[in-house]
CSV table of C-alpha atoms in Angstrom, one decimal:
chain,number,residue,atom,x,y,z
A,24,MET,CA,1.2,27.9,-5.3
A,25,LEU,CA,3.9,24.9,-6.9
A,26,LEU,CA,6.6,27.1,-5.4
A,27,ARG,CA,5.5,27.1,-2.4
A,28,LEU,CA,4.5,23.8,-2.5
A,29,PHE,CA,7.9,22.5,-3.6
A,30,GLN,CA,10.2,25.2,-1.3
A,31,SER,CA,7.9,23.4,1.3
A,32,LEU,CA,8.5,20.0,0.7
A,33,ALA,CA,12.9,21.2,-0.1
A,34,ARG,CA,12.9,22.6,3.3
A,35,ARG,CA,11.7,18.7,4.6
A,36,ARG,CA,13.1,17.2,2.5
A,37,GLY,CA,16.8,19.4,2.4
A,38,VAL,CA,18.0,16.9,-0.2
A,39,LEU,CA,15.8,17.2,-2.9
A,40,LEU,CA,16.8,20.2,-4.7
A,41,LEU,CA,20.1,18.9,-4.4
A,42,LEU,CA,18.8,15.7,-6.8
A,43,ILE,CA,17.2,18.3,-9.4
A,44,ALA,CA,20.5,19.0,-9.9
A,45,LEU,CA,22.7,15.4,-9.5
A,46,SER,CA,19.3,13.5,-11.2
A,47,TRP,CA,21.9,12.9,-14.5
A,48,LEU,CA,24.8,10.9,-12.4
A,49,TRP,CA,21.4,8.4,-12.2
A,50,ALA,CA,21.3,6.7,-15.7
A,51,ALA,CA,19.1,4.0,-16.1
A,52,PRO,CA,20.3,0.7,-15.9
A,53,ALA,CA,20.5,-2.1,-19.1
A,54,TRP,CA,17.5,-3.8,-17.4
A,55,ALA,CA,15.1,-0.5,-16.1
A,56,VAL,CA,11.6,-1.2,-16.0
A,57,GLU,CA,9.0,1.0,-16.4
A,58,ILE,CA,5.6,0.8,-13.3
A,59,ARG,CA,2.1,2.8,-14.7
A,60,VAL,CA,0.7,4.1,-11.0
A,61,ALA,CA,-3.0,5.1,-10.8
A,62,ILE,CA,-2.2,8.1,-8.7
A,63,GLN,CA,-5.9,8.8,-9.4
A,64,GLN,CA,-9.5,7.3,-11.0
A,65,GLY,CA,-12.3,9.2,-12.4
A,66,VAL,CA,-11.8,12.5,-10.9
A,67,ARG,CA,-13.2,15.2,-12.2
A,68,SER,CA,-10.7,18.3,-12.1
A,69,LEU,CA,-7.1,18.2,-11.3
A,70,ARG,CA,-3.7,20.4,-10.5
A,71,VAL,CA,-1.2,19.3,-12.4
A,72,GLY,CA,2.7,20.2,-13.0
A,73,ALA,CA,6.4,20.4,-13.1
A,74,SER,CA,8.7,22.0,-10.5
A,75,THR,CA,10.8,22.6,-14.9
A,76,GLN,CA,9.7,23.1,-17.8
A,77,ALA,CA,7.7,20.1,-19.3
A,78,ARG,CA,7.1,18.7,-22.0
A,79,VAL,CA,3.4,18.0,-23.3
A,80,THR,CA,2.2,15.5,-26.2
A,81,ASP,CA,-0.9,13.9,-26.8
A,82,GLY,CA,-1.3,10.3,-27.1
A,83,SER,CA,0.8,9.3,-30.4
A,84,GLY,CA,4.1,11.8,-28.8
A,85,ARG,CA,2.9,14.4,-30.8
A,86,PRO,CA,4.7,17.7,-28.8
A,87,LEU,CA,1.6,20.0,-28.4
A,88,GLY,CA,3.4,22.8,-26.1
A,89,GLN,CA,5.3,23.4,-23.0
A,90,LEU,CA,3.9,24.2,-19.6
A,91,ALA,CA,6.1,26.6,-17.9
A,92,PRO,CA,8.0,25.4,-14.5
A,93,LEU,CA,6.0,25.2,-10.7
A,94,GLN,CA,2.5,26.5,-12.1
A,95,ALA,CA,-0.9,24.4,-11.2
A,96,PHE,CA,-2.6,23.8,-14.3
A,97,ASN,CA,-6.1,22.2,-14.0
A,98,ALA,CA,-6.7,19.4,-15.9
A,99,GLN,CA,-10.4,18.3,-16.3
A,100,PRO,CA,-12.4,15.8,-19.0
A,101,SER,CA,-13.2,18.3,-22.1
A,102,SER,CA,-14.9,16.7,-25.9
A,103,PRO,CA,-13.5,14.9,-26.9
A,104,GLY,CA,-10.7,13.7,-24.1
A,105,ILE,CA,-8.8,16.1,-21.7
A,106,SER,CA,-7.6,19.8,-21.3
A,107,VAL,CA,-4.6,20.8,-19.3
A,108,GLY,CA,-4.8,24.4,-19.8
A,109,PRO,CA,-4.8,25.7,-23.3
A,110,PHE,CA,-3.4,22.1,-24.5
A,111,ARG,CA,-6.3,18.9,-26.2
A,112,ALA,CA,-6.1,15.8,-27.3
A,113,SER,CA,-8.1,12.5,-26.5
A,114,GLN,CA,-5.4,12.4,-23.8
A,115,LEU,CA,-2.3,14.0,-22.8
A,116,TRP,CA,0.7,13.6,-21.0
A,117,VAL,CA,2.8,15.9,-19.2
A,118,GLU,CA,7.1,15.0,-18.7
A,119,PRO,CA,9.2,17.6,-16.7
A,120,SER,CA,12.9,18.6,-18.2
A,121,ASP,CA,15.8,18.2,-17.0
A,122,GLY,CA,15.1,15.7,-14.3
A,123,GLY,CA,12.7,17.9,-12.7
A,124,PHE,CA,9.4,16.6,-10.7
A,125,VAL,CA,5.9,16.3,-12.0
A,126,PHE,CA,3.4,17.5,-9.5
A,127,ILE,CA,-0.5,15.1,-10.1
A,128,GLY,CA,-3.2,16.7,-7.2
A,129,ASN,CA,-1.6,17.8,-4.0
A,130,ASP,CA,1.7,15.7,-4.1
A,131,TRP,CA,5.3,15.4,-6.4
A,132,TYR,CA,6.3,12.6,-8.0
A,133,ARG,CA,9.1,11.4,-10.1
A,134,GLY,CA,9.2,10.3,-13.6
A,135,ARG,CA,6.0,11.9,-16.2
A,136,VAL,CA,2.1,11.6,-15.8
A,137,ARG,CA,0.0,10.7,-18.7
A,138,LEU,CA,-3.7,11.7,-18.6
A,139,LEU,CA,-6.8,10.5,-19.9
A,140,PRO,CA,-10.9,10.1,-19.5
A,141,ARG,CA,-12.1,7.9,-17.2
A,142,GLY,CA,-16.1,7.8,-16.6
A,143,ASP,CA,-17.1,11.2,-16.1
A,144,GLY,CA,-14.0,12.2,-14.4
A,145,LEU,CA,-10.2,11.6,-16.0
A,146,LEU,CA,-7.2,9.0,-14.8
A,147,ALA,CA,-4.0,10.5,-13.8
A,148,VAL,CA,-1.4,8.1,-14.3
A,149,ASN,CA,2.6,8.3,-12.8
A,150,HIS,CA,4.7,6.2,-15.4
A,151,ILE,CA,8.2,6.0,-13.4
A,152,ASP,CA,11.4,3.7,-13.3
A,153,LEU,CA,11.0,1.4,-10.9
A,154,GLU,CA,14.0,1.7,-9.3
A,155,GLU,CA,12.9,5.4,-8.8
A,156,TYR,CA,9.6,3.8,-7.7
A,157,LEU,CA,10.8,1.9,-5.3
A,158,TYR,CA,12.7,5.5,-3.4
A,159,SER,CA,8.6,6.1,-2.0
A,160,VAL,CA,7.1,2.9,-1.2
A,161,VAL,CA,10.2,2.0,0.5
A,162,GLY,CA,9.9,5.8,3.2
A,163,SER,CA,5.8,4.7,2.2
A,164,GLU,CA,5.5,1.2,3.7
A,165,MET,CA,8.5,1.3,6.5
A,166,PHE,CA,10.2,4.0,8.7
A,167,PRO,CA,13.5,5.4,7.1
A,168,ASP,CA,14.8,5.2,10.2
A,169,TRP,CA,14.5,1.7,10.7
A,170,PRO,CA,17.7,-0.4,9.9
A,171,LEU,CA,19.0,-0.5,6.5
A,172,GLU,CA,18.9,-4.2,6.3
A,173,ALA,CA,15.2,-4.1,6.9
A,174,LEU,CA,15.0,-1.2,4.8
A,175,LYS,CA,16.7,-3.9,2.0
A,176,ALA,CA,14.3,-6.6,2.4
A,177,GLN,CA,11.4,-4.1,2.1
A,178,ALA,CA,13.0,-2.5,-1.8
A,179,VAL,CA,13.5,-6.3,-2.6
A,180,ALA,CA,9.8,-7.4,-1.8
A,181,ALA,CA,8.9,-4.0,-2.8
A,182,ARG,CA,10.4,-4.8,-6.1
A,183,SER,CA,9.2,-8.3,-6.4
A,184,PHE,CA,5.1,-7.4,-6.0
A,185,VAL,CA,4.9,-4.6,-8.7
A,186,LEU,CA,7.0,-6.6,-10.8
A,187,TYR,CA,4.7,-9.6,-10.1
A,188,ARG,CA,1.1,-7.1,-10.3
A,189,ARG,CA,2.9,-6.0,-14.0
A,190,GLN,CA,2.5,-8.9,-15.3
A,191,ARG,CA,-0.8,-9.2,-14.2
A,192,PRO,CA,-2.0,-5.2,-14.2
A,193,ALA,CA,-4.8,-4.0,-12.1
A,194,ASP,CA,-5.8,-2.2,-15.6
A,195,PRO,CA,-5.0,-1.6,-19.2
A,196,GLN,CA,-4.4,1.5,-18.5
A,197,PHE,CA,-1.9,0.8,-15.4
A,198,ASP,CA,0.2,-2.0,-13.2
A,199,VAL,CA,-0.9,-0.7,-9.3
A,200,GLY,CA,-2.4,2.0,-7.7
A,201,ARG,CA,-0.7,3.9,-4.7
A,202,THR,CA,-3.2,3.2,-2.2
A,203,VAL,CA,-2.1,0.0,0.4
A,204,THR,CA,-4.1,-2.0,-1.6
A,205,TRP,CA,-1.7,-2.7,-3.6
A,206,GLN,CA,1.3,-0.9,-1.7
A,207,ALA,CA,2.1,2.9,-0.4
A,208,TYR,CA,3.3,4.8,-3.2
A,209,LYS,CA,3.1,8.4,-1.8
A,210,GLY,CA,6.1,10.1,-4.2
A,211,LEU,CA,8.9,12.8,-3.2
A,212,GLU,CA,7.3,13.6,0.4
A,213,ARG,CA,8.5,9.8,1.6
A,214,GLU,CA,11.8,9.5,0.0
A,215,ALA,CA,15.1,9.4,2.1
A,216,SER,CA,18.9,8.5,2.2
A,217,SER,CA,18.4,5.4,3.7
A,218,THR,CA,15.5,4.4,1.3
A,219,ARG,CA,17.5,5.5,-1.8
A,220,GLU,CA,20.5,3.6,-0.4
A,221,ALA,CA,18.6,0.4,0.4
A,222,VAL,CA,16.8,0.4,-3.0
A,223,GLN,CA,19.9,1.0,-4.3
A,224,ALA,CA,21.8,-1.5,-2.6
A,225,THR,CA,19.8,-4.0,-3.8
A,226,ALA,CA,19.1,-2.4,-7.2
A,227,GLY,CA,17.5,-5.6,-9.7
A,228,GLN,CA,17.5,-7.5,-6.9
A,229,ILE,CA,14.1,-9.8,-6.7
A,230,LEU,CA,12.7,-13.2,-5.5
A,231,VAL,CA,12.1,-15.7,-7.4
A,232,HIS,CA,10.7,-20.3,-6.6
A,233,GLN,CA,11.1,-22.0,-9.6
A,234,GLY,CA,11.9,-19.4,-12.1
A,235,ARG,CA,9.4,-16.9,-11.3
A,236,VAL,CA,8.9,-13.8,-9.7
A,237,ILE,CA,6.9,-14.5,-6.8
A,238,GLU,CA,4.1,-12.3,-5.4
A,239,ALA,CA,6.1,-11.2,-2.5
A,240,VAL,CA,2.9,-10.0,-0.1
A,241,TYR,CA,3.7,-8.7,3.1
A,242,HIS,CA,1.9,-6.5,6.3
A,243,ALA,CA,2.4,-4.8,9.3
A,244,SER,CA,2.3,-7.7,12.0
A,245,SER,CA,1.3,-10.6,12.3
A,246,GLY,CA,0.9,-11.3,16.0
A,247,GLY,CA,3.4,-13.9,16.7
A,248,HIS,CA,3.5,-16.1,13.5
A,249,THR,CA,2.1,-16.1,9.8
A,250,GLU,CA,0.3,-17.5,7.7
A,251,ASN,CA,-0.2,-20.1,4.7
A,252,SER,CA,-1.8,-18.5,2.1
A,253,GLU,CA,-4.4,-21.3,1.8
A,254,ASP,CA,-5.6,-20.6,5.0
A,255,VAL,CA,-6.2,-16.9,4.3
A,256,TRP,CA,-6.6,-17.0,0.8
A,257,MET,CA,-8.0,-20.0,-0.1
A,258,ARG,CA,-4.7,-20.3,-2.8
A,259,PRO,CA,-1.7,-22.3,-1.8
A,260,LEU,CA,1.7,-21.2,-2.8
A,261,PRO,CA,4.5,-22.5,-1.4
A,262,TYR,CA,6.9,-19.6,-0.5
A,263,LEU,CA,4.3,-18.4,1.4
A,264,ARG,CA,3.9,-20.2,4.1
A,265,GLY,CA,3.5,-19.6,8.2
A,266,VAL,CA,6.4,-18.5,10.3
A,267,PRO,CA,7.9,-17.8,13.8
A,268,ASP,CA,7.9,-13.7,13.6
A,269,PHE,CA,9.8,-11.8,15.2
A,270,ASP,CA,6.9,-8.4,15.1
A,271,GLN,CA,7.0,-8.2,19.1
A,272,GLN,CA,8.0,-5.1,19.4
A,273,ALA,CA,5.7,-3.7,17.3
A,274,PRO,CA,2.9,-1.5,18.6
A,275,VAL,CA,-0.1,-3.7,16.6
A,276,PHE,CA,1.4,-7.1,18.5
A,277,GLN,CA,-1.7,-6.8,21.1
A,278,TRP,CA,-4.8,-4.2,20.7
A,279,THR,CA,-8.3,-3.8,21.5
A,280,LYS,CA,-11.6,-2.0,20.4
A,281,MET,CA,-14.6,-1.8,21.1
A,282,VAL,CA,-17.3,-1.8,19.6
A,283,SER,CA,-21.4,-0.7,20.7
A,284,GLN,CA,-24.6,-2.9,20.5
A,285,ALA,CA,-25.9,0.3,19.2
A,286,GLU,CA,-23.2,0.0,16.2
A,287,MET,CA,-23.1,-3.7,16.5
A,288,GLN,CA,-27.1,-3.0,15.5
A,289,ARG,CA,-26.3,-0.6,12.7
A,290,ARG,CA,-24.4,-3.5,10.7
A,291,PHE,CA,-26.3,-6.2,11.2
A,292,PRO,CA,-29.7,-4.2,12.0
A,293,GLY,CA,-32.4,-7.8,11.1
A,294,LEU,CA,-31.3,-10.0,14.5
A,295,GLY,CA,-32.2,-7.7,16.6
A,296,ARG,CA,-29.9,-6.7,19.5
A,297,ILE,CA,-26.8,-8.8,19.2
A,298,LEU,CA,-26.1,-11.2,22.2
A,299,ASN,CA,-23.0,-12.8,20.9
A,300,LEU,CA,-19.9,-13.7,18.6
A,301,THR,CA,-18.4,-17.5,18.2
A,302,ALA,CA,-16.0,-18.5,16.6
A,303,VAL,CA,-17.2,-20.7,13.5
A,304,ARG,CA,-13.9,-21.4,12.0
A,305,ARG,CA,-10.2,-20.1,12.3
A,306,THR,CA,-7.1,-21.3,10.8
A,307,PRO,CA,-4.3,-22.6,12.1
A,308,GLN,CA,-2.8,-19.3,13.9
A,309,GLY,CA,-6.2,-18.6,15.5
A,310,ARG,CA,-7.8,-15.3,12.6
A,311,ILE,CA,-11.3,-15.9,11.8
A,312,VAL,CA,-12.6,-17.8,9.0
A,313,ALA,CA,-15.8,-16.8,10.2
A,314,MET,CA,-18.1,-15.9,13.0
A,315,ARG,CA,-21.3,-16.1,14.0
A,316,LEU,CA,-23.5,-13.9,15.0
A,317,VAL,CA,-26.7,-15.3,17.2
A,318,GLY,CA,-28.9,-11.9,17.8
A,319,GLU,CA,-32.9,-11.6,19.7
A,320,ARG,CA,-34.3,-12.2,16.2
A,321,GLY,CA,-32.1,-14.2,14.9
A,322,SER,CA,-27.9,-15.4,13.9
A,323,ARG,CA,-25.4,-15.2,10.6
A,324,THR,CA,-22.4,-16.6,10.0
A,325,VAL,CA,-19.7,-13.7,8.3
A,326,GLU,CA,-16.3,-13.7,7.0
A,327,GLY,CA,-13.7,-12.8,9.3
A,328,GLN,CA,-12.6,-10.0,6.9
A,329,GLU,CA,-15.9,-8.8,6.5
A,330,LEU,CA,-15.7,-8.2,10.3
A,331,ARG,CA,-12.3,-6.5,10.1
A,332,GLN,CA,-13.8,-3.6,7.4
A,333,LEU,CA,-16.9,-3.4,9.0
A,334,PHE,CA,-15.4,-2.7,12.5
A,335,ASP,CA,-11.6,-1.2,10.9
A,336,LEU,CA,-10.1,-4.0,12.9
A,337,ARG,CA,-6.5,-3.8,12.6
A,338,SER,CA,-6.6,-8.0,11.6
A,339,THR,CA,-8.4,-10.8,11.7
A,340,ARG,CA,-6.6,-12.6,14.6
A,341,PHE,CA,-9.0,-12.1,17.4
A,342,SER,CA,-11.8,-13.1,19.8
A,343,VAL,CA,-14.9,-11.5,21.0
A,344,THR,CA,-15.9,-10.9,24.7
A,345,PRO,CA,-19.2,-9.8,26.0
A,346,THR,CA,-19.5,-6.6,28.0
A,347,PRO,CA,-22.6,-6.7,30.5
A,348,ASN,CA,-24.8,-4.2,30.5
A,349,GLN,CA,-24.8,-2.4,33.5
A,350,ILE,CA,-28.1,-1.6,33.8
A,351,ALA,CA,-29.2,-3.6,37.0
A,352,SER,CA,-31.7,-4.0,39.9
A,353,THR,CA,-32.6,-6.1,43.0
A,354,VAL,CA,-35.9,-6.8,40.7
A,355,VAL,CA,-33.9,-7.5,36.6
A,356,THR,CA,-30.3,-7.9,35.3
A,357,SER,CA,-29.9,-7.0,31.9
A,358,THR,CA,-28.4,-9.6,30.1
A,359,ILE,CA,-28.0,-7.9,27.1
A,360,PRO,CA,-24.7,-6.5,26.6
A,361,SER,CA,-24.0,-3.1,26.2
A,362,ALA,CA,-20.3,-3.2,23.8
A,363,PHE,CA,-18.6,-6.3,23.0
A,364,GLU,CA,-14.3,-5.8,23.0
A,365,PHE,CA,-12.6,-7.3,20.5
A,366,SER,CA,-8.7,-7.9,21.4
A,367,GLY,CA,-6.5,-8.9,18.8
A,368,GLN,CA,-2.8,-9.3,17.7
A,369,GLY,CA,-1.1,-8.2,14.6
A,370,PHE,CA,-2.0,-6.0,11.6
A,371,GLY,CA,-2.4,-7.0,8.3
A,372,HIS,CA,-3.7,-10.6,6.6
A,373,GLY,CA,-0.4,-12.2,8.2
A,374,LEU,CA,1.2,-13.5,4.9
A,375,GLY,CA,4.8,-13.1,3.9
A,376,MET,CA,6.2,-10.9,5.9
A,377,SER,CA,5.8,-8.7,8.3
A,378,GLN,CA,7.6,-5.8,8.6
A,379,TRP,CA,7.3,-5.7,12.0
A,380,GLY,CA,9.3,-8.5,12.2
A,381,ALA,CA,11.3,-7.8,9.5
A,382,TYR,CA,12.7,-5.1,12.2
A,383,GLY,CA,12.9,-6.8,14.4
A,384,MET,CA,15.7,-9.4,12.9
A,385,ALA,CA,18.3,-6.5,11.3
A,386,LEU,CA,18.3,-5.3,15.2
A,387,GLN,CA,18.9,-8.9,16.3
A,388,GLY,CA,21.8,-8.5,13.3
A,389,HIS,CA,19.5,-10.9,10.1
A,390,THR,CA,21.0,-9.1,7.0
A,391,TYR,CA,18.3,-8.9,4.3
A,392,PRO,CA,18.6,-11.7,2.7
A,393,ALA,CA,18.3,-13.8,5.8
A,394,ILE,CA,15.2,-12.1,6.2
A,395,LEU,CA,13.9,-12.5,2.9
A,396,SER,CA,14.9,-17.0,3.5
A,397,HIS,CA,13.3,-16.1,6.4
A,398,TYR,CA,9.5,-14.9,5.4
A,399,TYR,CA,9.1,-16.1,1.7
A,400,ARG,CA,10.1,-20.2,1.4
A,401,GLY,CA,12.0,-21.8,-1.1
A,402,THR,CA,12.9,-18.9,-2.9
A,403,ALA,CA,16.4,-17.7,-4.3
A,404,LEU,CA,16.9,-13.9,-4.7
A,405,THR,CA,18.5,-12.9,-8.0
A,406,ALA,CA,19.0,-10.0,-10.5
A,407,LEU,CA,16.8,-8.4,-13.0
A,408,ARG,CA,18.4,-9.5,-16.7
A,409,PRO,CA,17.8,-6.8,-19.2
């Protein structure tokens, strides 16, 4: 099974087999940093394996044996800890030999995997070199065929973000997860020659403010203008200032979504049929901070972020227009809206670098330092030190 999956990946990413052969060329830099990424949490079982023979050790580093290459083994909770194939310990490490790759769940990753109990299930954490982690993050967060200067800006922002998070880990056992709650990380599948080039061209470069690495958050598209951090997070950060965006080419620059009356009532059952939605407070750039819903049986004030989550909206920068009910006659015309049209701009929280804005700036000939200085005000581009 793993052999077929690896062959399929190799066909889609023809360079991967070459990467195995040339992995010895990429020596770790003097400032090498390891990142801990949670791949799965609380699952009852998980397939693991490796592209090469893999060493299995317990939590103290004691060797337990080897896993054969390109074979899937079931990892699962096993009192008092974890079992993988014939091996059992309170926690287990699986580390491929000769620069091989590790298989976790359904995807291939660089680095090694640590398996340990989590609740009634297990936690799988990918331990990976920072720069190799970024090969995938850049391709997971941006299209690999975008201009190289945009990809470089993404590499520096992602490197800065994960190092900031590493100082404030999400959990005692890991620094970040693999989803967009942190930053997208999809393993080897999203690597490309362009993403590796962008990472290598900016190797070790981070953004700092007053000598400290910044929380370099980013988003897809602001809809024309980014936000000040205090207007979205209620927390002022001097380098997250609202600036004009260059994201006009984004497919999410403008968007609409219809929400039916039935869906509104399902989400807010205590209000009866919803009559209208009115903005109570907006940010300077028009994002909804709070909105008032008025129904037949009462009203309620809801945060913009809650509405975004409830109705899967692309951003909180929107307006709402009731759609008149079409039921009408010469005797009565319904005043209850049949639906509500959300008309919005952008995708994401609107803070920091706009990815589509970076794309637009790169097309205009701006370099990655110029892109980064535009979106992260008052920061300096510097290099990691040993």
